[in-house]
């Protein structure tokens, strides 16, 4: 394998805590969050409530667990959940919906080839009397599988109107909601106004080592507290983790715009190689469709030999994600390497 890594673009989860974040971790005031509460966790949860304009938020060890809790508390066992066919909950969360929450995900295909829209959801709805009952709608913003595609506030409002037609709650997987807000230059709260529950992550672009939050009504979060504990997510002196998340919220939000600019640079660098098609990035995720003679795993292997780590997304597509641990210079260098690898067909 390569002697020296130029850039690790496999995911924005690979970021390591910066010195300031490590200091915040070291000096965090802590308590037992399963007993009387941890003051730093409480403070993070309060901050999340105000950023999202929701009644209450709960700190979770992972986005996967927070999504699962959202399903558990809003979708009765034996019912179905409507979601985007390319979404994270359906494709990347190890069938937790089916195997743990006991619900049947029903994937809805995005007719625009990007993100499931209200009209797609409308066509997927069955008469209210059919069985299994539909109990929940899930959306994702930004949409990872669609290459970090951004949806605006009107998108969710339209989804909400359709969901309201059958009294269905709406959960948003907002692991990268921050990126959507920065890309649109709007507040995160404006993008989640019509969601009953929202998951946000701190361990993607914000650079914390671990952590996510679930936000919603007081009542929903009371139940989420119980579900979190059942799933093994009750944490003790978790203020050391929450301190890192607070640091990320306060110090790494604005730099997401740089990540977006870097993804655009990468797209420019590899986009005109013969046979290559890039999905023009709206945020920090670049999807590259490969020439017929190349496969995702093959390109990933060849790039890694030259110090550039990317993910093979599937047989015909690779994914490269920019983040705070890769500078513009590193992205430019990685782009030149990727360009060469893609040109060797
Ligand atoms: C990463 C991610 C998750 C899961 O978060 P973890 O903290 O890794 O469990 C959920 N949804 C989306 C869209 C993600 O990108």
XYZ file of C-alpha atoms and ligand atoms in Angstrom:
360
model
C 0.000 0.000 0.000
C 0.987 3.613 -0.198
C 3.879 4.998 1.791
C 2.259 8.336 2.358
C -1.376 9.397 2.483
C -2.134 12.514 0.446
C -5.807 12.668 1.403
C -8.305 10.392 3.105
C -11.546 11.149 1.274
C -13.409 7.962 2.217
C -15.787 9.871 4.483
C -16.140 12.981 6.617
C -16.189 10.600 9.603
C -12.406 10.149 9.436
C -11.663 13.558 10.973
C -9.649 13.545 14.195
C -10.290 15.874 17.118
C -8.268 19.081 16.759
C -6.217 20.355 19.749
C -8.959 22.810 20.820
C -11.515 20.005 20.805
C -9.203 17.777 22.842
C -8.845 20.583 25.388
C -12.622 20.928 25.581
C -12.845 17.171 26.190
C -10.186 17.315 28.907
C -11.850 20.134 30.814
C -15.485 19.020 30.509
C -17.583 19.130 33.672
C -19.332 15.761 33.969
C -22.002 13.899 35.911
C -23.835 10.609 35.460
C -26.224 11.162 32.578
C -28.307 8.069 33.359
C -28.792 9.214 36.969
C -29.031 12.908 37.795
C -27.749 14.111 34.419
C -24.469 15.316 32.971
C -24.208 19.124 32.839
C -22.197 19.215 29.599
C -24.600 16.823 27.884
C -27.481 18.984 29.098
C -25.778 22.018 27.675
C -25.263 20.332 24.280
C -28.904 19.221 24.251
C -30.046 22.776 25.025
C -27.879 24.116 22.242
C -29.311 21.585 19.781
C -32.860 22.558 20.806
C -32.194 26.179 20.093
C -30.373 25.539 16.798
C -33.216 23.305 15.585
C -36.033 25.130 17.375
C -37.396 21.907 18.901
C -38.689 21.383 22.458
C -36.141 18.857 23.555
C -33.070 16.997 22.313
C -31.289 13.864 23.502
C -27.641 13.008 23.022
C -26.997 9.648 21.328
C -23.806 7.665 20.810
C -24.503 7.372 17.068
C -26.791 8.549 14.321
C -27.730 4.961 13.629
C -29.064 4.532 17.159
C -30.882 7.881 17.061
C -32.579 6.947 13.771
C -33.535 3.563 15.200
C -35.008 5.217 18.297
C -36.989 7.592 16.061
C -38.447 4.593 14.212
C -39.163 2.737 17.435
C -41.032 5.544 19.078
C -43.093 6.638 16.080
C -43.718 3.431 14.139
C -45.606 0.621 15.806
C -44.236 -2.899 15.241
C -45.793 -4.605 12.255
C -46.368 -1.392 10.344
C -44.454 0.025 7.411
C -42.246 3.069 7.072
C -41.979 4.964 3.788
C -38.531 6.176 2.868
C -36.295 7.108 -0.020
C -34.918 3.975 -1.707
C -31.351 5.319 -1.527
C -31.520 6.565 2.061
C -29.104 5.684 4.837
C -31.701 4.110 7.131
C -32.665 1.609 4.440
C -29.235 0.862 2.990
C -26.613 1.344 5.671
C -28.125 0.665 9.071
C -27.924 -3.119 8.971
C -31.679 -3.694 8.760
C -32.176 -2.292 12.275
C -35.627 -1.062 11.249
C -36.759 -4.607 10.462
C -34.723 -6.614 12.952
C -34.903 -4.379 16.023
C -37.761 -1.887 15.595
C -39.910 -4.548 13.895
C -41.077 -2.276 11.095
C -41.035 -2.892 7.373
C -39.276 -0.213 5.372
C -40.980 0.431 2.027
C -38.556 2.165 -0.331
C -39.893 4.923 -2.569
C -37.941 5.635 -5.760
C -37.108 9.269 -6.480
C -38.602 10.020 -9.876
C -36.086 12.835 -10.398
C -33.249 10.340 -9.843
C -32.037 12.347 -6.844
C -34.292 12.641 -3.795
C -37.832 11.363 -3.122
C -40.219 14.284 -3.557
C -43.708 14.864 -2.164
C -45.274 13.663 -5.428
C -43.333 10.374 -5.204
C -44.534 9.932 -1.648
C -48.099 10.719 -2.682
C -48.035 8.003 -5.347
C -46.617 5.505 -2.865
C -49.395 6.022 -0.310
C -51.980 3.281 -0.088
C -55.620 3.728 0.915
C -55.628 4.361 4.669
C -57.443 1.061 5.276
C -54.813 -1.195 3.642
C -52.548 -3.406 5.659
C -49.878 -3.267 6.845
C -50.622 0.231 8.033
C -48.166 2.947 7.144
C -46.908 4.617 10.297
C -44.050 6.976 9.434
C -42.258 8.852 6.661
C -38.466 9.322 6.717
C -36.472 11.853 4.709
C -32.760 12.637 4.561
C -31.022 16.035 4.184
C -28.413 16.300 2.840
C -28.928 13.094 0.933
C -25.776 11.005 1.206
C -26.624 8.435 -1.485
C -27.551 11.201 -3.914
C -24.126 12.791 -3.467
C -24.872 15.192 -0.622
C -27.891 16.665 -2.415
C -29.558 19.542 -0.586
C -33.302 19.898 -0.047
C -34.816 23.236 0.911
C -37.559 24.120 3.381
C -40.267 23.922 0.707
C -39.327 20.264 0.094
C -40.121 19.291 3.671
C -43.252 21.409 3.769
C -44.564 19.555 0.699
C -43.653 16.175 2.242
C -45.436 17.252 5.432
C -48.608 18.135 3.552
C -48.722 14.685 1.955
C -47.942 12.969 5.268
C -50.658 15.000 6.996
C -53.166 13.567 4.534
C -52.817 10.256 6.418
C -51.777 11.608 9.790
C -48.219 10.277 9.429
C -45.332 11.669 11.461
C -42.153 12.678 9.617
C -38.620 11.869 10.745
C -35.626 13.606 9.224
C -32.243 11.929 9.084
C -30.224 15.133 9.216
C -26.777 13.620 9.752
C -25.541 16.364 7.416
C -28.285 18.929 8.015
C -25.504 21.412 8.847
C -24.133 21.093 5.324
C -27.579 21.721 3.856
C -28.040 24.856 5.968
C -24.607 26.216 5.029
C -25.122 25.428 1.325
C -28.496 27.220 1.298
C -27.364 29.949 3.687
C -30.400 29.413 5.901
C -30.765 28.371 9.552
C -30.867 24.641 10.348
C -34.187 25.293 12.159
C -35.812 26.535 8.963
C -35.090 23.158 7.313
C -36.665 21.035 10.047
C -39.730 23.051 10.997
C -42.037 20.416 9.530
C -40.281 17.337 10.924
C -41.611 15.688 14.092
C -38.195 14.277 14.919
C -34.747 15.138 13.605
C -31.432 13.349 13.921
C -28.263 15.420 13.613
C -24.689 14.162 13.719
C -21.572 15.722 15.223
C -19.092 13.155 13.942
C -19.357 14.008 10.241
C -18.388 17.481 9.057
C -18.290 18.988 12.537
C -15.359 16.747 13.393
C -16.324 15.301 16.798
C -15.083 11.774 17.518
C -18.583 10.444 18.222
C -22.119 11.626 18.781
C -25.526 12.471 17.411
C -28.728 13.972 18.768
C -32.412 13.294 18.318
C -34.742 16.266 18.707
C -38.512 16.598 18.859
C -41.413 17.255 21.185
C -41.123 16.896 24.946
C -43.362 13.841 24.858
C -41.496 12.123 22.024
C -38.171 12.690 23.770
C -39.514 11.304 27.037
C -40.161 8.055 25.195
C -36.860 8.352 23.313
C -35.075 8.445 26.678
C -36.526 5.037 27.490
C -35.800 3.600 24.032
C -32.230 4.907 24.110
C -31.618 3.142 27.387
C -33.144 -0.078 26.067
C -30.826 0.040 23.056
C -27.832 0.393 25.344
C -27.358 4.086 24.637
C -27.624 5.356 28.197
C -24.214 6.911 28.802
C -22.613 7.984 32.080
C -19.928 10.702 32.105
C -20.804 11.447 28.488
C -19.964 15.123 28.995
C -16.486 14.295 27.677
C -18.138 13.395 24.358
C -20.694 16.203 24.433
C -17.879 18.731 25.000
C -16.367 17.685 21.663
C -19.765 18.060 19.972
C -20.273 21.543 21.440
C -16.816 22.472 20.200
C -17.727 21.216 16.720
C -20.994 23.178 16.697
C -19.231 26.356 17.781
C -16.025 26.132 15.743
C -16.506 23.968 12.679
C -19.808 25.089 11.195
C -18.492 27.863 8.977
C -15.678 25.757 7.576
C -18.263 23.460 5.982
C -18.400 26.034 3.178
C -14.704 25.307 2.505
C -15.474 21.582 2.339
C -18.151 22.358 -0.246
C -15.755 24.484 -2.304
C -13.168 21.685 -2.118
C -15.644 19.101 -3.393
C -16.429 21.428 -6.307
C -12.685 21.726 -7.010
C -12.343 17.945 -7.021
C -15.282 17.681 -9.443
C -13.558 20.128 -11.791
C -10.288 18.213 -11.609
C -11.705 14.801 -12.515
C -14.878 15.760 -14.384
C -13.452 16.003 -17.892
C -11.578 12.700 -17.989
C -12.876 10.627 -20.919
C -15.829 8.447 -19.977
C -16.138 9.927 -16.483
C -19.329 11.568 -15.282
C -19.396 13.481 -12.022
C -22.549 14.284 -10.116
C -21.994 18.011 -9.570
C -21.612 18.281 -5.775
C -23.957 20.559 -3.859
C -22.081 20.024 -0.593
C -19.060 17.933 0.484
C -19.776 14.643 -1.302
C -18.586 13.911 -4.808
C -19.976 10.922 -6.703
C -18.035 9.875 -9.776
C -19.495 7.470 -12.340
C -16.723 5.469 -13.931
C -15.881 4.635 -17.513
C -17.114 1.148 -18.476
C -13.616 -0.348 -18.294
C -13.134 0.602 -14.626
C -14.795 -0.710 -11.475
C -15.265 1.085 -8.141
C -13.103 -1.322 -6.113
C -10.373 -1.255 -8.792
C -10.204 2.558 -8.836
C -10.214 2.665 -5.017
C -7.317 0.193 -4.912
C -5.246 2.044 -7.518
C -5.862 5.438 -5.895
C -4.911 4.032 -2.471
C -1.590 2.804 -3.891
C -0.885 6.445 -4.691
C -1.993 7.817 -1.352
C -5.580 8.850 -2.099
C -8.286 7.034 -0.171
C -11.818 7.077 -1.592
C -14.826 4.741 -1.232
C -15.971 2.392 -3.922
C -19.696 3.231 -3.778
C -20.720 0.386 -6.069
C -19.393 -1.388 -9.158
C -19.643 1.695 -11.340
C -19.333 4.606 -8.919
C -16.842 5.987 -6.401
C -17.454 8.483 -3.614
C -15.023 11.124 -2.332
C -15.912 13.251 0.688
C -14.154 16.458 1.713
C -13.782 17.449 5.358
C -11.787 19.577 7.765
C -8.770 17.254 7.802
C -8.086 17.790 4.082
C -6.818 21.208 3.065
C -7.468 22.771 -0.314
C -3.873 21.927 -1.303
C -4.376 18.272 -0.325
C -7.626 18.157 -2.313
C -5.861 19.632 -5.349
C -3.085 17.028 -5.057
C -5.601 14.217 -4.562
C -7.566 15.455 -7.580
C -4.460 15.222 -9.764
C -3.854 11.631 -8.621
C -7.486 10.624 -9.140
C -7.429 12.178 -12.573
C -4.441 10.037 -13.553
C -6.002 6.876 -12.132
C -9.249 7.520 -14.031
C -7.398 8.287 -17.247
C -5.645 4.866 -17.192
C -8.549 2.943 -18.646
C -23.415 8.643 8.969
C -24.867 8.687 8.716
C -25.771 8.127 9.626
C -25.334 7.315 10.836
O -24.560 8.000 11.742
P -23.543 7.178 12.678
O -23.234 8.143 13.755
O -22.367 6.822 11.812
O -24.250 5.964 13.168
C -27.109 8.250 9.356
N -27.545 8.891 8.259
C -26.713 9.439 7.365
C -27.267 10.153 6.188
C -25.339 9.341 7.550
O -24.521 9.858 6.648
